[in-house]
Coordinates of C-alpha atoms in Angstrom, one line a residue:
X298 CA 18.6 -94.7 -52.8
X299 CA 20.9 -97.6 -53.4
X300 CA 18.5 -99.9 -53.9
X301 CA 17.8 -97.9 -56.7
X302 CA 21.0 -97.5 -57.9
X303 CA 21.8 -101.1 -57.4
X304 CA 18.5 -101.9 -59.7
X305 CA 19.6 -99.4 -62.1
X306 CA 23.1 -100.8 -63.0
X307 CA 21.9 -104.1 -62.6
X308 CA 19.4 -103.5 -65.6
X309 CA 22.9 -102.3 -67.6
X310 CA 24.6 -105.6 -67.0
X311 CA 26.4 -104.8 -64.3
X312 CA 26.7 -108.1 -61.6
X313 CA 27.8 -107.4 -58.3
X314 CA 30.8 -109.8 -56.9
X315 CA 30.8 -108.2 -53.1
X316 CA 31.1 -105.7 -51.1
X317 CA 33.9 -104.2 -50.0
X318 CA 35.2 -103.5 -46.3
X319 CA 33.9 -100.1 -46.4
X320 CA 30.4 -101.2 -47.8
X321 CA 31.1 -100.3 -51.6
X322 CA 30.2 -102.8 -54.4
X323 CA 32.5 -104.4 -56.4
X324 CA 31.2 -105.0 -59.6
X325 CA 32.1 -106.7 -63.1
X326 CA 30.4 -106.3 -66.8
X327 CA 31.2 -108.4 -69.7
X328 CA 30.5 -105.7 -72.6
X329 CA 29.8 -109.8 -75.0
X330 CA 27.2 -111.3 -72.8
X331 CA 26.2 -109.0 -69.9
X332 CA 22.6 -109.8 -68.4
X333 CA 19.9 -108.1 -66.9
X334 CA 20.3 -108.1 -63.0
X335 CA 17.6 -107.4 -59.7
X336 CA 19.0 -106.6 -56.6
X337 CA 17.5 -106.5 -53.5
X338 CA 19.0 -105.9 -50.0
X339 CA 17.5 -107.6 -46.6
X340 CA 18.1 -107.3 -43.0
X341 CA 20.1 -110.5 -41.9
X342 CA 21.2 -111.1 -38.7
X343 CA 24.6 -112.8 -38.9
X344 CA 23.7 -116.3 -37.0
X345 CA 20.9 -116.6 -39.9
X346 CA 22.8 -115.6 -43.3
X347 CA 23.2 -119.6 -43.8
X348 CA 19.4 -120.0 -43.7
X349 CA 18.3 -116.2 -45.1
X350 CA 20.4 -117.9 -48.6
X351 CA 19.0 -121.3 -49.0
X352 CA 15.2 -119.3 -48.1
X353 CA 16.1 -117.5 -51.7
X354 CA 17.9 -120.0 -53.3
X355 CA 14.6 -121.9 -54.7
X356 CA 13.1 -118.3 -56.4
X357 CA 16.9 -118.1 -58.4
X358 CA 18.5 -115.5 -55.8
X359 CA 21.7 -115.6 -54.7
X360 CA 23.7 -113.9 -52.2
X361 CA 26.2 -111.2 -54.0
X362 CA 28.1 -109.5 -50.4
X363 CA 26.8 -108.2 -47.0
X364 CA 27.6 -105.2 -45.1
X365 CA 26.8 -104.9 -41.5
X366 CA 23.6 -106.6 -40.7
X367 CA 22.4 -106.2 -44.7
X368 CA 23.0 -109.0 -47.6

């Protein structure tokens, strides 16, 4: 359900900056020049978040918080 969600707001402009301590995103919109975001949400150990990044860098992903053992 919150990938959903996640792809829902995303599609409104909404970016997410991180998650919180309690696993809630934290999320901006610039009303002027808000884009269109995808979200997606992977299981990352936490030895391998380095690696699991640069893996998504080259398709134009970045990493936008992690909570637990998902980024």
């Amino acid at each position: 359900m919150d990938q959903a969600m996640m792809n829902r707001f995303g599609a409104q402009g909404w970016e997410i900056e991180r998650v919180d301590r309690l696993g809630r995103f934290v999320s901006r919109r610039d009303p002027c020049a808000s884009l269109r975001w995808e979200y997606r949400r992977d299981i990352v150990d936490r030895r391998n978040r380095s690696q699991h990044a640069a893996s998504l860098a080259p398709d134009g992903w970045e990493p936008c918080g992690r909570w637990l053992y998902l980024a």
